PDB file of C-alpha atoms in Angstrom:
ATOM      1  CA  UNK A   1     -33.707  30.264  -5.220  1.00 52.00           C
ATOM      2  CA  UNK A   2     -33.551  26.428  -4.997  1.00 69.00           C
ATOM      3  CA  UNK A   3     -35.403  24.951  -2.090  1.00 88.00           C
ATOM      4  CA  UNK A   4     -32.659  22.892  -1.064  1.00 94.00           C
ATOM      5  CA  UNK A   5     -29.973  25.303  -1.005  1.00 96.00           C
ATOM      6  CA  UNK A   6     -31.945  27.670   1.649  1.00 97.00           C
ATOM      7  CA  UNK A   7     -32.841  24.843   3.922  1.00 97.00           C
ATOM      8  CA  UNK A   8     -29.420  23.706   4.076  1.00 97.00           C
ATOM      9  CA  UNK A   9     -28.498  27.347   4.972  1.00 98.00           C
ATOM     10  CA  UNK A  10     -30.794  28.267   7.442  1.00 98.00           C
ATOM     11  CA  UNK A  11     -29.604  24.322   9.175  1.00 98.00           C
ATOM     12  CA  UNK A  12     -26.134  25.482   9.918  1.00 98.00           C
ATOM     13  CA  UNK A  13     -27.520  27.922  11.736  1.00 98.00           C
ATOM     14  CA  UNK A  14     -28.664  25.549  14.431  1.00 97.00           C
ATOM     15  CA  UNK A  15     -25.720  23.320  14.559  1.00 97.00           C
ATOM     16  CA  UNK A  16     -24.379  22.477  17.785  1.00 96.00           C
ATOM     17  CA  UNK A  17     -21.170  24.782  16.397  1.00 97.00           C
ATOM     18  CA  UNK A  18     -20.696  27.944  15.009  1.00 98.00           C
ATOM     19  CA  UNK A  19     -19.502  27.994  10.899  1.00 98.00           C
ATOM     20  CA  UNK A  20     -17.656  30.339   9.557  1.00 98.00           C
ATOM     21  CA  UNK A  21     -19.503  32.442   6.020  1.00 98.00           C
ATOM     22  CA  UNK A  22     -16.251  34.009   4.649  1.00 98.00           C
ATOM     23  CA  UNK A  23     -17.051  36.799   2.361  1.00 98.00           C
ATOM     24  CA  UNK A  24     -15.526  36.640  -1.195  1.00 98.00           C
ATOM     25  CA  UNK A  25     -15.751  40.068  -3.117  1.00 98.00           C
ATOM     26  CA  UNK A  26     -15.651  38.300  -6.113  1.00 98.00           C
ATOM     27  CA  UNK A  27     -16.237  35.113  -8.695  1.00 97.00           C
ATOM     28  CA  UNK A  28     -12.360  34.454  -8.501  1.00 97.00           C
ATOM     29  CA  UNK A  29     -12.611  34.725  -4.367  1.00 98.00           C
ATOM     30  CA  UNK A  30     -15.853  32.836  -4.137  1.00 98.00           C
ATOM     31  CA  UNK A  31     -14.738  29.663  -6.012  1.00 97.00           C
ATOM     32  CA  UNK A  32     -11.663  29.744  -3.875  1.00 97.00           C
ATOM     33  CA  UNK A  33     -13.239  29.940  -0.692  1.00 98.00           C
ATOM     34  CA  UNK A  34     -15.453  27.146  -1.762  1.00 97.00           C
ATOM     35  CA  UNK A  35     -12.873  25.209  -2.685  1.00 95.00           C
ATOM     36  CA  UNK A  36     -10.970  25.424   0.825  1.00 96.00           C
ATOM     37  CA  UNK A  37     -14.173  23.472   2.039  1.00 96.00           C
ATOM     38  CA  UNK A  38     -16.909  26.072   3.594  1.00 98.00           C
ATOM     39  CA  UNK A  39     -20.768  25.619   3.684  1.00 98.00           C
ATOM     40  CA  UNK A  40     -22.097  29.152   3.004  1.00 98.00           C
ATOM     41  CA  UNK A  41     -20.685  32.340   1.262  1.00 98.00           C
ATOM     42  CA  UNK A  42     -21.779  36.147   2.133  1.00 98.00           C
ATOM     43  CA  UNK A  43     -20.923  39.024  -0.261  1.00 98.00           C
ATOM     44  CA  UNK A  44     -19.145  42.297   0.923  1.00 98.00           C
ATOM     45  CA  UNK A  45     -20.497  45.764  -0.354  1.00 98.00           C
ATOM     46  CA  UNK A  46     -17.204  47.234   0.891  1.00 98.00           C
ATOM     47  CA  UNK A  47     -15.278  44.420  -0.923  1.00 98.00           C
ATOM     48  CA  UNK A  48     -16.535  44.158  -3.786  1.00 98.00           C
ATOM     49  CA  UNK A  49     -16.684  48.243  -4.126  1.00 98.00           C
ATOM     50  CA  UNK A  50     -13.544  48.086  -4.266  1.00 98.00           C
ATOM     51  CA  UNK A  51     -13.170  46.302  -7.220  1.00 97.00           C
ATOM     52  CA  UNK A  52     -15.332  49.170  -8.654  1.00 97.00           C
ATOM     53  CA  UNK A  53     -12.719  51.327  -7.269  1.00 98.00           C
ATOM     54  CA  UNK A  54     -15.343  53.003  -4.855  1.00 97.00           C
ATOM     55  CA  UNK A  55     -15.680  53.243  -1.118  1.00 95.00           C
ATOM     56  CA  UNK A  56     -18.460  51.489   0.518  1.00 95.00           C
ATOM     57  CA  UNK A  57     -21.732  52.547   0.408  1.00 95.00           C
ATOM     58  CA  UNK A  58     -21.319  54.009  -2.997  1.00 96.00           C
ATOM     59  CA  UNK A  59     -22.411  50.852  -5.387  1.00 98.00           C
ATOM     60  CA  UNK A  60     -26.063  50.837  -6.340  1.00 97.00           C
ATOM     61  CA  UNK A  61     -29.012  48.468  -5.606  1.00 98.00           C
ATOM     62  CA  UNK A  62     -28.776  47.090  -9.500  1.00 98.00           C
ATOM     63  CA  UNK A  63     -25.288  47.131  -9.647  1.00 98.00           C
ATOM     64  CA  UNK A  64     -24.952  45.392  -6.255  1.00 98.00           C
ATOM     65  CA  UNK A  65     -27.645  42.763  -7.630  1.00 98.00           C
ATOM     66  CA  UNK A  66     -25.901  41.914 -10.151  1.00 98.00           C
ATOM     67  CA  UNK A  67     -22.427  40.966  -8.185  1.00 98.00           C
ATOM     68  CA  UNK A  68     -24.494  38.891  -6.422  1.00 98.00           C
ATOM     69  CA  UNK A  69     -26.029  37.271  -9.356  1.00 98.00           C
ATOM     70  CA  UNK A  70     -22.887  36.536 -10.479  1.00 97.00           C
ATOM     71  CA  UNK A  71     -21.541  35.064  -7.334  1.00 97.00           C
ATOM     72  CA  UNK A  72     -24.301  33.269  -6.760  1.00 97.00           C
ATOM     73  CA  UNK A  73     -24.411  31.204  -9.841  1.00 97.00           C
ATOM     74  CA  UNK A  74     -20.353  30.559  -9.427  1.00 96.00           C
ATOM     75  CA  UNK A  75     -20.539  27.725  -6.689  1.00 96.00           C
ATOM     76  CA  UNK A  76     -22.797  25.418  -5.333  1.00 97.00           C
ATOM     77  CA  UNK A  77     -22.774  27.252  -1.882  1.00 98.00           C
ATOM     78  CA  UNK A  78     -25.618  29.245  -0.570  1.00 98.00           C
ATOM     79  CA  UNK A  79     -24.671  32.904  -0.944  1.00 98.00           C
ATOM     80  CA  UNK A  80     -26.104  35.483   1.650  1.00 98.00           C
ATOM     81  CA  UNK A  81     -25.934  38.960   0.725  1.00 98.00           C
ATOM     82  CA  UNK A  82     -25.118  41.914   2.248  1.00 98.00           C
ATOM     83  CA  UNK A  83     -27.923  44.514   0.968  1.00 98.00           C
ATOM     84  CA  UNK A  84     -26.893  47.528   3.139  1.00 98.00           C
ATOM     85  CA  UNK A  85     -29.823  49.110   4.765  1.00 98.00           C
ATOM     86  CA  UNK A  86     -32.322  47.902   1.827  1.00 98.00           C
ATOM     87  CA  UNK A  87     -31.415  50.644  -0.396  1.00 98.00           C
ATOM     88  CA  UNK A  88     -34.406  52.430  -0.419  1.00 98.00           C
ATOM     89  CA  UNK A  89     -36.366  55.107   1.249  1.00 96.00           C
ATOM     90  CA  UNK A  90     -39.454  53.826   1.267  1.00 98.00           C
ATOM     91  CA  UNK A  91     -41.217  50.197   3.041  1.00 98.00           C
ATOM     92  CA  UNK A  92     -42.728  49.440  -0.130  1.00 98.00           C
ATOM     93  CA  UNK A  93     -39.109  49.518  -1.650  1.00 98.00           C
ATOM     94  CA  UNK A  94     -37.082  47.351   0.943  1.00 98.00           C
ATOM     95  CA  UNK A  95     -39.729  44.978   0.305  1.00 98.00           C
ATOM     96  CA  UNK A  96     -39.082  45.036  -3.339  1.00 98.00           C
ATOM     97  CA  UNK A  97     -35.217  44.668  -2.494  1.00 98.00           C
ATOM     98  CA  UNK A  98     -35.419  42.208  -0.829  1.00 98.00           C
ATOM     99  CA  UNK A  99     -37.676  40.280  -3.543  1.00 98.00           C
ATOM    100  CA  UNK A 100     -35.237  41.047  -5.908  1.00 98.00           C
ATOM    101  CA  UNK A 101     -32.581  39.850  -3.751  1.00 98.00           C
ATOM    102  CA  UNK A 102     -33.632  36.351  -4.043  1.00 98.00           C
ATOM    103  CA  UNK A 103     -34.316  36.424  -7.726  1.00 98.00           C
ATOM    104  CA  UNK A 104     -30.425  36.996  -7.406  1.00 98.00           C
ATOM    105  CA  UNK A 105     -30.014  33.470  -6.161  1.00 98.00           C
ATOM    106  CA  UNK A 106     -29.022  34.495  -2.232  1.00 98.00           C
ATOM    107  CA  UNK A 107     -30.882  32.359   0.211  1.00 98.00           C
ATOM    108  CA  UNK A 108     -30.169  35.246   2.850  1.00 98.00           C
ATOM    109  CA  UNK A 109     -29.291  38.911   2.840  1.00 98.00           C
ATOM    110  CA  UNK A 110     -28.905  41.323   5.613  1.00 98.00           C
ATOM    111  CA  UNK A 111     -30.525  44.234   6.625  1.00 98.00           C
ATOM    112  CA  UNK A 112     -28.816  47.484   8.890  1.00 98.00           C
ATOM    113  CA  UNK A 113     -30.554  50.228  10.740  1.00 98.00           C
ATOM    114  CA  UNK A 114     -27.901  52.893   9.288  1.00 98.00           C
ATOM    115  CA  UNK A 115     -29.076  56.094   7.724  1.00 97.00           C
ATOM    116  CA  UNK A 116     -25.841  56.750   5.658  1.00 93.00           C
ATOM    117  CA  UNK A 117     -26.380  60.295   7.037  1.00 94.00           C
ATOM    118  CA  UNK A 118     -23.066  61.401   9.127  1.00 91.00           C
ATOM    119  CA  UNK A 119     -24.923  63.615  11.202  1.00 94.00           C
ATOM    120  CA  UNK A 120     -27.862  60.885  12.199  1.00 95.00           C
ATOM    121  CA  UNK A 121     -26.121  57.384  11.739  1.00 97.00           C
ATOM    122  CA  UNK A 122     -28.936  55.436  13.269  1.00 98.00           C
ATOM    123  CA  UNK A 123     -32.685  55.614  12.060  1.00 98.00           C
ATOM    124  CA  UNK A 124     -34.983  55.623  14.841  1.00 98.00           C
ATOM    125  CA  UNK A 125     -35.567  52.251  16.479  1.00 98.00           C
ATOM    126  CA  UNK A 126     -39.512  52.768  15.623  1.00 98.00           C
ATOM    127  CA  UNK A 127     -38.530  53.409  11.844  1.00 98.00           C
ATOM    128  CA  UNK A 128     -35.707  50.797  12.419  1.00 98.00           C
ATOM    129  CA  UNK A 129     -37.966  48.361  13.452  1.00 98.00           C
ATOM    130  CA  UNK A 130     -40.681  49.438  10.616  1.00 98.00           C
ATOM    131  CA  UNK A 131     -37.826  48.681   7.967  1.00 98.00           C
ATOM    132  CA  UNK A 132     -36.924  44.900   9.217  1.00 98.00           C
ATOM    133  CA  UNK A 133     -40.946  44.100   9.343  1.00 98.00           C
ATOM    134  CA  UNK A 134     -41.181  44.912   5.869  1.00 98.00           C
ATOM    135  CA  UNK A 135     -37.902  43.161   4.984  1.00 98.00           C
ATOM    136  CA  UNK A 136     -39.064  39.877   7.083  1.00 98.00           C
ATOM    137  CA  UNK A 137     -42.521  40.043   5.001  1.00 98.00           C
ATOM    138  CA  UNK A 138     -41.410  40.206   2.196  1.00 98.00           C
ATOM    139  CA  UNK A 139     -38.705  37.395   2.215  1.00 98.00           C
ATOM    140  CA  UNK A 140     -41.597  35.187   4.493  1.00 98.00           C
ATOM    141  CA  UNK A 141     -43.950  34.943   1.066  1.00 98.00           C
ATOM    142  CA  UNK A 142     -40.944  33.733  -1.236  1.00 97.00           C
ATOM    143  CA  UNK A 143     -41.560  30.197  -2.537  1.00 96.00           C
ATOM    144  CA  UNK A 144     -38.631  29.344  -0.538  1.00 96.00           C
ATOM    145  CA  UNK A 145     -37.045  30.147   2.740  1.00 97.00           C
ATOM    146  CA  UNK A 146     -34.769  32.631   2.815  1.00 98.00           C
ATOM    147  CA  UNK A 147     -32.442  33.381   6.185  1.00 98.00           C
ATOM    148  CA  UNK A 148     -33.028  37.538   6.720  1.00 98.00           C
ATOM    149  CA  UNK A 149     -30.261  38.823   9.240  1.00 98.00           C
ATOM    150  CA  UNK A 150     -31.073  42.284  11.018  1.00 98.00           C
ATOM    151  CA  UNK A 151     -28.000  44.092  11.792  1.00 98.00           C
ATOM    152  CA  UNK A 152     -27.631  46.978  15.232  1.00 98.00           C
ATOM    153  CA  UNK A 153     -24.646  49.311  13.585  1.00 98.00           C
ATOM    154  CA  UNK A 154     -24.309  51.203  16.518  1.00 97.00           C
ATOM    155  CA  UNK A 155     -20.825  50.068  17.251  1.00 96.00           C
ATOM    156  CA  UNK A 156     -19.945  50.713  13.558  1.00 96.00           C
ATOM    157  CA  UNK A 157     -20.885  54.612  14.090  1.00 96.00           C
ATOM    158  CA  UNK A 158     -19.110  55.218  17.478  1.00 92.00           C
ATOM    159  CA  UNK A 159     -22.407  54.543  19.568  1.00 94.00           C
ATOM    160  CA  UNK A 160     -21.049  52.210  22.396  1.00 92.00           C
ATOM    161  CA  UNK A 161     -24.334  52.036  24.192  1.00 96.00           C
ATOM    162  CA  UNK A 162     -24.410  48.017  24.449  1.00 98.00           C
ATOM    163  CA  UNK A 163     -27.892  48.336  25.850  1.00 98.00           C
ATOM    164  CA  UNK A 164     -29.567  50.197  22.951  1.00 98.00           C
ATOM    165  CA  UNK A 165     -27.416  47.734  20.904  1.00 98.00           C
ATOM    166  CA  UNK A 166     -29.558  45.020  22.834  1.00 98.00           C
ATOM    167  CA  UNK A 167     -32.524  47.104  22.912  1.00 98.00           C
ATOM    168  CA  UNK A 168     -32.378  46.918  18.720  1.00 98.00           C
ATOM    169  CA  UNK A 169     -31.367  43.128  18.398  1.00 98.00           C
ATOM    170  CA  UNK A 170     -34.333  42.107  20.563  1.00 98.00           C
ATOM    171  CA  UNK A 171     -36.817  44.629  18.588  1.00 98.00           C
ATOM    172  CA  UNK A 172     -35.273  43.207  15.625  1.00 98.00           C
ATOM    173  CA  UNK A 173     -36.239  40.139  16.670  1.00 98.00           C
ATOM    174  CA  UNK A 174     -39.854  40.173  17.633  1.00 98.00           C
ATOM    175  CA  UNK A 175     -39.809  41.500  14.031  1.00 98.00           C
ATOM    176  CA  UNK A 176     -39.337  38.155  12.802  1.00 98.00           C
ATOM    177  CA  UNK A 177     -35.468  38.711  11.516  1.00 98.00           C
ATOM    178  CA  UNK A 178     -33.790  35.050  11.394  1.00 98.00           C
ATOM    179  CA  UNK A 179     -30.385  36.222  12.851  1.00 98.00           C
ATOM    180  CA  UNK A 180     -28.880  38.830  14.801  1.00 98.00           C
ATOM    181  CA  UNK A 181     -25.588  40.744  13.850  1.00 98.00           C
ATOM    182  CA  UNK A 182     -23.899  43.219  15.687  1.00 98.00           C
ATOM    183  CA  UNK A 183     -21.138  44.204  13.842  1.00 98.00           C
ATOM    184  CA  UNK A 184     -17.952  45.714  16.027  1.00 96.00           C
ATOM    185  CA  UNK A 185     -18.218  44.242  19.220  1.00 96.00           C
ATOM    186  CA  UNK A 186     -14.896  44.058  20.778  1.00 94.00           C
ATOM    187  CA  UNK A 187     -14.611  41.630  23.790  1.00 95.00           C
ATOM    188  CA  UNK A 188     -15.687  38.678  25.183  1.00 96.00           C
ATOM    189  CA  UNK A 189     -18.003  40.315  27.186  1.00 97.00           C
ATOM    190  CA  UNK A 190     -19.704  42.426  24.634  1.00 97.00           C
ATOM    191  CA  UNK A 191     -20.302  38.913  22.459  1.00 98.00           C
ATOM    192  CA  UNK A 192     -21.989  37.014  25.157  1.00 98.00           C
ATOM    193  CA  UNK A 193     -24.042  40.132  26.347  1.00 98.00           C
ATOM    194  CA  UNK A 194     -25.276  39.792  23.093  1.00 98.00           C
ATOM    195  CA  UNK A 195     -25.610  36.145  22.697  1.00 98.00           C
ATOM    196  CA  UNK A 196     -27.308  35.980  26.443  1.00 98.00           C
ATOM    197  CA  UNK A 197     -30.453  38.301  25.798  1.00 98.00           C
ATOM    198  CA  UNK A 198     -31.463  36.854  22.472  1.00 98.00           C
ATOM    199  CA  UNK A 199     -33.144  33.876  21.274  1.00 97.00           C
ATOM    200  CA  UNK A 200     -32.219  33.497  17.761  1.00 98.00           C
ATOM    201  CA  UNK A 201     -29.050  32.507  16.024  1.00 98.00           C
ATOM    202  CA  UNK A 202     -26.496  35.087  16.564  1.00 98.00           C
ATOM    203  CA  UNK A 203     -23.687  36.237  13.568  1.00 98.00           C
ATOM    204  CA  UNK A 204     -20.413  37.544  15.367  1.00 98.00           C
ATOM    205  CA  UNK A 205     -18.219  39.759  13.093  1.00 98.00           C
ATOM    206  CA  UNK A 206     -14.196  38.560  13.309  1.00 98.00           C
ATOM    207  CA  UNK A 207     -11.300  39.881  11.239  1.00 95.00           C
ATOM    208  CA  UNK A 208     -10.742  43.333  13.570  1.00 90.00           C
ATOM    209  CA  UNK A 209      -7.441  44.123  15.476  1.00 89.00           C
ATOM    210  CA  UNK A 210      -7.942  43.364  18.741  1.00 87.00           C
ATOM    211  CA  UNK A 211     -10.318  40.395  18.482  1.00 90.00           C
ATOM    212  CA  UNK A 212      -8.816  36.844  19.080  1.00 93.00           C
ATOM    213  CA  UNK A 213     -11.196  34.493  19.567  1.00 97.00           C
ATOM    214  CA  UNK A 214     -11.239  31.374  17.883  1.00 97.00           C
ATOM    215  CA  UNK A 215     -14.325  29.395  16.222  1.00 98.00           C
ATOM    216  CA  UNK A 216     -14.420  27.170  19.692  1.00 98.00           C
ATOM    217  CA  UNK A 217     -14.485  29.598  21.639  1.00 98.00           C
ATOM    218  CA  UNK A 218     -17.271  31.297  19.822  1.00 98.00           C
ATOM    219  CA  UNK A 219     -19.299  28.068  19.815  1.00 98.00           C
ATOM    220  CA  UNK A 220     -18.789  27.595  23.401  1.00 98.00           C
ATOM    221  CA  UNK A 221     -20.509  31.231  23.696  1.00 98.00           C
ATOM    222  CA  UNK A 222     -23.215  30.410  21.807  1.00 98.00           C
ATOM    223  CA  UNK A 223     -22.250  32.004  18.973  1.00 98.00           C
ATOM    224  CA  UNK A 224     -23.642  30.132  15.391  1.00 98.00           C
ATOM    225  CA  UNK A 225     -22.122  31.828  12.701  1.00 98.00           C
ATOM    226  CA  UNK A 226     -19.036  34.227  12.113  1.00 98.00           C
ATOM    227  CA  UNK A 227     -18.632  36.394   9.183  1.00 98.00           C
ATOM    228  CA  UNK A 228     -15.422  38.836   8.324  1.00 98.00           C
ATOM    229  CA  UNK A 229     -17.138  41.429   6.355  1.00 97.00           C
ATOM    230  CA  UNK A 230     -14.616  43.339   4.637  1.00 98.00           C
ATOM    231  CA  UNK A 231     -11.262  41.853   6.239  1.00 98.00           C
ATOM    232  CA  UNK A 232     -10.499  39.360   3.468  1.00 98.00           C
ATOM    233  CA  UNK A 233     -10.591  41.947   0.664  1.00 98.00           C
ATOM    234  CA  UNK A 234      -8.447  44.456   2.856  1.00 98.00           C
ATOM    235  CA  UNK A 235      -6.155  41.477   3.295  1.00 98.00           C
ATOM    236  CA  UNK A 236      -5.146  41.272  -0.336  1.00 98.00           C
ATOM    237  CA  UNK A 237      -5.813  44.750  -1.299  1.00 98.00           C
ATOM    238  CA  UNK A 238      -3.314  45.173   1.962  1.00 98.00           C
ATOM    239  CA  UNK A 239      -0.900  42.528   0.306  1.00 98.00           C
ATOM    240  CA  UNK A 240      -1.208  44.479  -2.889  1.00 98.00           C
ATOM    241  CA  UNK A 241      -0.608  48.021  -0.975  1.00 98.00           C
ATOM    242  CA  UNK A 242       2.396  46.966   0.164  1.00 98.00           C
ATOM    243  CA  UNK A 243       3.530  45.251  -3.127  1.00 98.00           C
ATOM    244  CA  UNK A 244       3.070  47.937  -4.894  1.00 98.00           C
ATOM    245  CA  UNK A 245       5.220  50.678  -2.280  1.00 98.00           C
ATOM    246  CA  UNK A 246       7.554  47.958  -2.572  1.00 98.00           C
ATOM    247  CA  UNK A 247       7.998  48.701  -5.954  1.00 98.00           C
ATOM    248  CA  UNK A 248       7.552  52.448  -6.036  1.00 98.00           C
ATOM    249  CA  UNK A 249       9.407  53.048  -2.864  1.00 98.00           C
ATOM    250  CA  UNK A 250      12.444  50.833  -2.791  1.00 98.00           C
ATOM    251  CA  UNK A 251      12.520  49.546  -6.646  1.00 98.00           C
ATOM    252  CA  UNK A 252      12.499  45.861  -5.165  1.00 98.00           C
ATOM    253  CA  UNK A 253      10.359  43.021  -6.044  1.00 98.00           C
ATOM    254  CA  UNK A 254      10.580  40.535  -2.549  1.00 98.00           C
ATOM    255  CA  UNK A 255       6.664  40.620  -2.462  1.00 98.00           C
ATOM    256  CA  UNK A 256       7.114  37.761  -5.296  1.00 97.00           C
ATOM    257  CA  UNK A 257       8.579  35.027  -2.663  1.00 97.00           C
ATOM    258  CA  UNK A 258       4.986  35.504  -0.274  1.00 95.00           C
ATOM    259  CA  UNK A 259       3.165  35.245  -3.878  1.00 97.00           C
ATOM    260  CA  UNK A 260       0.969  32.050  -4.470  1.00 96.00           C
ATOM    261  CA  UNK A 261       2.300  30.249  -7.168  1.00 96.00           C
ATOM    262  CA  UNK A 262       0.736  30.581 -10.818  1.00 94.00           C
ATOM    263  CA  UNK A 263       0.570  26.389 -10.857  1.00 94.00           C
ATOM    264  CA  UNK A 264      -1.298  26.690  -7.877  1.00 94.00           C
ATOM    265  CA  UNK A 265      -4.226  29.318  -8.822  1.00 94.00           C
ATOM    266  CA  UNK A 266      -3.994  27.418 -12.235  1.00 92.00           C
ATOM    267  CA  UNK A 267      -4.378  24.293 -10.373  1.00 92.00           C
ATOM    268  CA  UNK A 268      -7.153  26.245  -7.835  1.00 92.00           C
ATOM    269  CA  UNK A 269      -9.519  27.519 -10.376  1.00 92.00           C
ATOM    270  CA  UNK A 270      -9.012  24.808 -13.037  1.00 83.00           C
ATOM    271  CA  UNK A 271      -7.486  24.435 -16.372  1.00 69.00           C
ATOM    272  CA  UNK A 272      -7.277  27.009 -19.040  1.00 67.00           C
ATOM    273  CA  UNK A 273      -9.609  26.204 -21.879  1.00 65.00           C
ATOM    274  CA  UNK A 274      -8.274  23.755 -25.000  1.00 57.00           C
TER     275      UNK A 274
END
């Protein structure tokens, strides 16, 4: 985990505006993305699950390790990765995630206070709060720094309570957590509710129906960084859906005039081999 790489990650995060971390889902996406001109990458689990043809949550902690290996080492841009909720059971073993995380080559990863259980979505704040502290620990005696975000899912899991949403972000904070994320907020108000009651750098999820708000007007909220979490891959796998009914549906092939060229993803990802 180069030295250099994390401190220039965790210094976007207290730049007068907020950057956008797009998340790639794969080696192809993630040199693309860098090439369009952005400072930091963050991985997907529901992305690149896909590509495993699996629905999220399904991919495994060595598995998921080594996607990010791999995207790690395919640009120059520090990589954050999405590790779930530390895929383990145990504070012993989110530590050790976490560890193994940045032997990966991220110089950030998340954590989430989801149970993955449908009829308890939430762990307990106390056993929430338990989980980040050993997460924070662990990542504050790398060699290098290393940007941990804690996550409130609440929203995610059809809790609307914006106060316990608070409550959690500001536990997660005294923690020690780097950033704040609280994915599926859905107005204005919601986003600088958020922003308001916090004193850390706060991630704002984009990409849902519903949501228009542009990078200014983020910044102007306080906002430092937006992410899009899975909307990128259900873009294309979206442009791909509708390809492919094209085909089976209609027997027509118009989805080849919205179709980026093969010149330019040849002249994208570089020249084939001589």
């Amino acid at each position: 985990m180069p030295t250099q790489k994390s401190e220039a990650f965790r210094a976007l995060h207290h730049a007068p505006r907020a950057f956008i971390i797009p998340n790639p889902w794969d080696i192809g996406t993630a040199k693309l993305l860098a090439g369009m001109g952005f400072q930091a990458l963050a991985t997907t689990s529901a992305g690149y699950a896909y590509t495993r043809g699996l629905s999220d949550y399904q991919v495994g902690r060595d598995q998921m390790l080594a996607h990010i290996k791999e995207l790690a080492a395919a640009t120059d841009l520090p990589v954050s990765a999405d590790m779930e909720s530390g895929y383990a059971d145990t504070l012993d073993g989110i530590a050790e995630t976490y560890r193994l995380t940045a032997q990966a080559g991220a110089v950030g990863a998340s954590i989430e206070d989801a149970t993955g259980r449908a009829d308890d979505p939430i762990f307990d704040l106390a056993e929430a709060v338990d989980r980040v502290t050993a997460a924070v620990e662990a990542v504050r005696a790398l060699p290098a720094p290393f940007t941990l975000t804690a996550r409130a899912e609440n929203h995610l899991h059809g809790r609307s309570d914006l106060n316990d949403t608070i409550r959690r972000l500001q536990a997660y904070q005294e923690a020690g957590a780097d950033v704040l994320y609280a994915p599926g907020l859905r107005t204005r108000e919601e986003i600088q509710a958020v922003v308001s009651s916090l004193d850390r750098p706060v991630n704002v999820l984009m990409g849902a129906p519903g949501l228009r708000l542009s990078v200014d007007e983020l910044s102007e909220m306080g906002v430092k960084r937006i992410s899009v979490g899975s909307a990128l891959s259900r873009a294309a796998f979206g442009a791909f859906l509708r390809a492919g009914r094209e085909m089976a549906e209609r027997g027509t092939f118009t989805f080849g005039e919205d179709a980026v060229s093969y010149a330019d993803m040849a002249r994208l990802l570089g020249p084939r081999p001589s």
